[in-house]
Amino acid sequence: MNRYLNEARSVQLFPGTGKPEQIATVLEHEIRSGVLGFGDRLQSENELVQRFSVSRNTVRKGLEELSSRGLITTKVGIGSFVTFDGNPVDDSIGWSRALANAGANAETRTLRLEVIEDPDLAALLGIENPFFIAVDRVRTNASDGHAISIERSRLPLSPELEDVPLRGLREGSLHQTLRGAGLIPDHGEEWVGIEMLNPEDAAILGCPQGTPFLRGRRLTRAADDRPIEYVTSLLNPAHFALHMRF
């Protein structure tokens, strides 16, 4: 984390001048005074919302004002999403529903639902508790049984989720389970690459060892930046692709 993100403090805005202009002025001062150095990144929109106690729309207008002053450069309208047979997969509504909406005739089988200890993942996510709920699922085509995907989700163990390994997923859906516990995804990151199937995954998916699959890793966070879910997916490239829009 850069020095600026460590030093940034909450700011009280006052009546009179518009809030977007006040936000731009505060950030301009930090840039010109050297608090925000060349190459440093601004706080995220969520962090700025909390810092200035304003709406996301107000923050965006403040950043637009700062950009108009020639002090920052922003890239807008850039996004990427996974498609199934060319149809966008909106996983914000839950993976099962998203696949169904995209035309996938998928059956889901749960391979694992238990508490595990993974200190390496805890370190990666920057959390102290090394315990996670592991939810591993495989999806196949309901017509002929060919492989669609494997998803291995890791949920940081918390009081809201501690009974999930005993009672199972709410309505069989991880999406519904998280929302039922008040854990609402707000933002995150996703990485996509290629992975050759190892013997274990090849056996689960019924594919030859070494078959190339898309490998996705997604970290979802709540509005307060708390990690909610880290999931690693293996996606059959006969169906899935990464579509980028800019």
Short mmCIF file of C-alpha atoms in Angstrom, two decimals:
data_model
loop_
_atom_site.label_atom_id
_atom_site.label_comp_id
_atom_site.label_asym_id
_atom_site.label_seq_id
_atom_site.Cartn_x
_atom_site.Cartn_y
_atom_site.Cartn_z
CA MET A 1 0.00 0.00 0.00
CA ASN A 2 1.45 3.40 -0.92
CA ARG A 3 2.27 6.17 1.54
CA TYR A 4 -0.74 8.25 0.51
CA LEU A 5 -3.25 5.52 1.35
CA ASN A 6 -1.67 5.20 4.79
CA GLU A 7 -1.82 8.96 5.45
CA ALA A 8 -5.25 9.81 4.05
CA ARG A 9 -7.68 10.85 6.78
CA SER A 10 -11.41 11.47 7.05
CA VAL A 11 -12.48 14.95 5.99
CA GLN A 12 -15.47 17.01 7.17
CA LEU A 13 -17.17 18.91 4.33
CA PHE A 14 -18.95 22.19 5.04
CA PRO A 15 -22.00 23.98 3.59
CA GLY A 16 -21.43 26.67 1.00
CA THR A 17 -19.17 25.33 -1.72
CA GLY A 18 -20.45 22.25 -3.53
CA LYS A 19 -19.26 18.95 -2.08
CA PRO A 20 -17.68 17.71 -5.35
CA GLU A 21 -15.62 20.91 -5.55
CA GLN A 22 -14.55 20.51 -1.91
CA ILE A 23 -13.47 16.92 -2.53
CA ALA A 24 -11.50 17.99 -5.61
CA THR A 25 -9.84 20.80 -3.65
CA VAL A 26 -8.78 18.49 -0.80
CA LEU A 27 -7.28 15.99 -3.23
CA GLU A 28 -5.65 18.78 -5.26
CA HIS A 29 -3.95 20.04 -2.09
CA GLU A 30 -2.65 16.54 -1.37
CA ILE A 31 -1.27 16.24 -4.90
CA ARG A 32 0.38 19.67 -4.96
CA SER A 33 1.79 19.32 -1.43
CA GLY A 34 3.42 15.99 -2.24
CA VAL A 35 1.26 13.88 0.07
CA LEU A 36 0.07 12.11 -3.08
CA GLY A 37 3.18 11.46 -5.13
CA PHE A 38 3.67 10.67 -8.78
CA GLY A 39 2.49 7.14 -9.53
CA ASP A 40 0.45 6.85 -6.32
CA ARG A 41 -3.14 5.82 -6.79
CA LEU A 42 -6.11 7.52 -5.26
CA GLN A 43 -8.23 5.69 -2.74
CA SER A 44 -11.03 3.62 -4.27
CA GLU A 45 -14.49 5.13 -4.70
CA ASN A 46 -15.70 3.15 -1.68
CA GLU A 47 -12.84 4.48 0.47
CA LEU A 48 -13.51 8.05 -0.67
CA VAL A 49 -17.23 7.65 0.08
CA GLN A 50 -16.35 6.68 3.65
CA ARG A 51 -13.63 9.30 3.98
CA PHE A 52 -15.81 12.23 2.91
CA SER A 53 -19.13 10.81 4.18
CA VAL A 54 -20.86 11.43 0.83
CA SER A 55 -22.57 9.38 -1.86
CA ARG A 56 -20.74 7.51 -4.60
CA ASN A 57 -22.21 9.92 -7.17
CA THR A 58 -20.75 12.90 -5.27
CA VAL A 59 -17.33 11.22 -5.19
CA ARG A 60 -17.48 10.60 -8.94
CA LYS A 61 -18.35 14.25 -9.60
CA GLY A 62 -15.42 15.26 -7.38
CA LEU A 63 -13.07 13.04 -9.39
CA GLU A 64 -14.44 14.48 -12.63
CA GLU A 65 -13.68 17.97 -11.29
CA LEU A 66 -10.15 16.89 -10.32
CA SER A 67 -9.68 15.45 -13.80
CA SER A 68 -10.89 18.70 -15.39
CA ARG A 69 -8.17 20.50 -13.41
CA GLY A 70 -5.63 18.30 -15.18
CA LEU A 71 -4.45 16.58 -12.01
CA ILE A 72 -5.58 12.98 -12.57
CA THR A 73 -6.31 10.70 -15.49
CA THR A 74 -9.12 8.20 -15.29
CA LYS A 75 -10.10 5.30 -17.51
CA VAL A 76 -13.83 4.79 -17.73
CA GLY A 77 -16.07 2.30 -19.45
CA ILE A 78 -13.60 -0.56 -19.18
CA GLY A 79 -14.93 -3.91 -18.11
CA SER A 80 -14.62 -7.63 -18.63
CA PHE A 81 -16.97 -10.51 -18.13
CA VAL A 82 -17.22 -14.22 -18.74
CA THR A 83 -19.51 -15.57 -21.45
CA PHE A 84 -21.12 -19.00 -21.86
CA ASP A 85 -21.55 -19.94 -25.53
CA GLY A 86 -21.31 -16.22 -26.32
CA ASN A 87 -23.91 -15.15 -23.76
CA PRO A 88 -22.80 -12.95 -20.85
CA VAL A 89 -22.71 -14.65 -17.45
CA ASP A 90 -23.98 -12.22 -14.80
CA ASP A 91 -22.63 -13.93 -11.69
CA SER A 92 -23.96 -11.13 -9.45
CA ILE A 93 -27.26 -13.05 -9.41
CA GLY A 94 -25.61 -16.32 -8.46
CA TRP A 95 -23.65 -18.75 -10.63
CA SER A 96 -26.47 -21.28 -11.06
CA ARG A 97 -29.03 -18.69 -12.15
CA ALA A 98 -26.46 -16.94 -14.33
CA LEU A 99 -25.62 -20.15 -16.18
CA ALA A 100 -29.31 -20.98 -16.59
CA ASN A 101 -29.97 -17.50 -18.01
CA ALA A 102 -27.04 -17.95 -20.40
CA GLY A 103 -28.55 -21.18 -21.71
CA ALA A 104 -26.45 -23.74 -19.85
CA ASN A 105 -28.31 -26.95 -19.02
CA ALA A 106 -26.21 -27.55 -15.93
CA GLU A 107 -26.41 -29.95 -13.03
CA THR A 108 -24.50 -29.12 -9.84
CA ARG A 109 -22.90 -31.58 -7.45
CA THR A 110 -21.32 -30.55 -4.15
CA LEU A 111 -17.97 -32.20 -3.58
CA ARG A 112 -17.07 -30.57 -0.29
CA LEU A 113 -18.64 -28.40 2.40
CA GLU A 114 -16.50 -28.15 5.52
CA VAL A 115 -14.29 -25.91 7.63
CA ILE A 116 -10.60 -25.92 6.69
CA GLU A 117 -7.47 -24.13 7.88
CA ASP A 118 -5.49 -22.24 5.22
CA PRO A 119 -2.97 -19.77 6.70
CA ASP A 120 -1.50 -19.05 3.25
CA LEU A 121 -4.85 -17.87 1.91
CA ALA A 122 -5.45 -15.82 5.07
CA ALA A 123 -2.10 -14.09 4.50
CA LEU A 124 -2.99 -13.47 0.85
CA LEU A 125 -6.29 -11.85 1.85
CA GLY A 126 -4.72 -9.89 4.71
CA ILE A 127 -6.86 -11.42 7.45
CA GLU A 128 -5.84 -12.97 10.77
CA ASN A 129 -8.30 -15.87 11.02
CA PRO A 130 -6.87 -18.82 9.02
CA PHE A 131 -10.16 -20.76 9.01
CA PHE A 132 -12.44 -20.88 5.97
CA ILE A 133 -15.57 -22.67 4.85
CA ALA A 134 -14.63 -24.70 1.78
CA VAL A 135 -17.39 -25.14 -0.81
CA ASP A 136 -16.32 -27.24 -3.81
CA ARG A 137 -18.81 -27.90 -6.61
CA VAL A 138 -18.69 -29.48 -10.06
CA ARG A 139 -21.13 -28.66 -12.86
CA THR A 140 -21.91 -30.93 -15.78
CA ASN A 141 -24.29 -30.83 -18.71
CA ALA A 142 -27.59 -32.40 -17.71
CA SER A 143 -28.11 -33.99 -21.13
CA ASP A 144 -24.89 -35.91 -21.70
CA GLY A 145 -22.85 -35.32 -18.52
CA HIS A 146 -19.91 -33.55 -20.17
CA ALA A 147 -17.86 -31.24 -17.95
CA ILE A 148 -18.75 -27.57 -17.56
CA SER A 149 -16.82 -26.33 -14.53
CA ILE A 150 -15.37 -26.83 -11.06
CA GLU A 151 -15.66 -24.02 -8.51
CA ARG A 152 -13.75 -24.04 -5.23
CA SER A 153 -15.04 -21.27 -2.97
CA ARG A 154 -13.39 -20.21 0.28
CA LEU A 155 -15.46 -18.13 2.70
CA PRO A 156 -13.66 -16.55 5.68
CA LEU A 157 -15.19 -18.19 8.74
CA SER A 158 -17.34 -15.68 10.62
CA PRO A 159 -20.22 -15.76 13.15
CA GLU A 160 -22.69 -15.15 10.30
CA LEU A 161 -21.60 -18.35 8.54
CA GLU A 162 -20.49 -20.68 11.34
CA ASP A 163 -23.55 -22.95 11.03
CA VAL A 164 -23.31 -23.37 7.23
CA PRO A 165 -21.25 -26.61 7.38
CA LEU A 166 -24.01 -28.13 9.55
CA ARG A 167 -27.19 -26.90 7.84
CA GLY A 168 -25.84 -26.64 4.29
CA LEU A 169 -26.32 -23.90 1.71
CA ARG A 170 -29.51 -21.88 1.77
CA GLU A 171 -31.77 -23.24 -1.00
CA GLY A 172 -28.67 -24.99 -2.31
CA SER A 173 -27.23 -21.61 -3.34
CA LEU A 174 -24.04 -20.00 -2.11
CA HIS A 175 -25.34 -16.69 -3.47
CA GLN A 176 -28.46 -16.93 -1.26
CA THR A 177 -26.42 -18.14 1.72
CA LEU A 178 -24.14 -15.11 1.68
CA ARG A 179 -26.99 -12.63 1.28
CA GLY A 180 -29.03 -14.37 3.95
CA ALA A 181 -26.10 -13.81 6.30
CA GLY A 182 -25.98 -10.10 5.38
CA LEU A 183 -22.77 -10.48 3.37
CA ILE A 184 -23.43 -8.41 0.25
CA PRO A 185 -20.73 -8.28 -2.45
CA ASP A 186 -19.78 -4.73 -3.36
CA HIS A 187 -16.54 -4.90 -5.34
CA GLY A 188 -13.61 -7.16 -6.05
CA GLU A 189 -11.02 -8.43 -8.49
CA GLU A 190 -10.82 -11.28 -10.97
CA TRP A 191 -7.95 -12.97 -12.80
CA VAL A 192 -8.25 -15.40 -15.73
CA GLY A 193 -5.61 -17.69 -17.22
CA ILE A 194 -5.12 -21.19 -18.62
CA GLU A 195 -4.45 -24.34 -16.61
CA MET A 196 -3.83 -27.92 -17.74
CA LEU A 197 -6.00 -30.34 -15.75
CA ASN A 198 -4.12 -32.29 -13.09
CA PRO A 199 -5.02 -35.96 -12.49
CA GLU A 200 -7.48 -35.16 -9.66
CA ASP A 201 -9.44 -32.52 -11.57
CA ALA A 202 -9.34 -34.55 -14.77
CA ALA A 203 -10.95 -37.49 -12.93
CA ILE A 204 -13.67 -35.25 -11.44
CA LEU A 205 -14.46 -33.67 -14.79
CA GLY A 206 -14.15 -36.86 -16.85
CA CYS A 207 -11.55 -35.28 -19.13
CA PRO A 208 -8.05 -36.41 -20.14
CA GLN A 209 -5.22 -35.25 -17.90
CA GLY A 210 -3.56 -32.14 -19.35
CA THR A 211 -6.74 -30.82 -21.01
CA PRO A 212 -6.55 -27.00 -21.08
CA PHE A 213 -9.25 -25.23 -19.05
CA LEU A 214 -9.78 -21.57 -18.28
CA ARG A 215 -8.72 -20.86 -14.69
CA GLY A 216 -10.48 -17.98 -12.97
CA ARG A 217 -9.72 -16.53 -9.55
CA ARG A 218 -12.17 -14.04 -8.06
CA LEU A 219 -11.98 -12.13 -4.79
CA THR A 220 -15.23 -10.50 -3.68
CA ARG A 221 -15.37 -7.88 -0.93
CA ALA A 222 -18.09 -6.10 1.02
CA ALA A 223 -18.49 -2.31 0.98
CA ASP A 224 -16.16 -2.04 4.01
CA ASP A 225 -13.50 -3.99 2.03
CA ARG A 226 -14.01 -7.12 4.12
CA PRO A 227 -13.25 -10.28 2.07
CA ILE A 228 -16.42 -12.31 1.50
CA GLU A 229 -15.41 -15.01 -0.95
CA TYR A 230 -12.31 -16.21 -2.77
CA VAL A 231 -13.15 -18.69 -5.52
CA THR A 232 -10.99 -20.57 -7.98
CA SER A 233 -12.83 -21.90 -11.03
CA LEU A 234 -11.89 -24.25 -13.84
CA LEU A 235 -14.09 -23.51 -16.87
CA ASN A 236 -14.46 -25.64 -19.98
CA PRO A 237 -13.18 -23.48 -22.89
CA ALA A 238 -15.59 -25.26 -25.23
CA HIS A 239 -18.25 -23.07 -23.58
CA PHE A 240 -16.55 -20.24 -21.70
CA ALA A 241 -14.59 -17.23 -22.92
CA LEU A 242 -13.42 -13.91 -21.51
CA HIS A 243 -15.02 -10.93 -23.21
CA MET A 244 -13.49 -7.47 -22.73
CA ARG A 245 -15.29 -4.21 -23.41
CA PHE A 246 -13.65 -0.77 -23.55
#
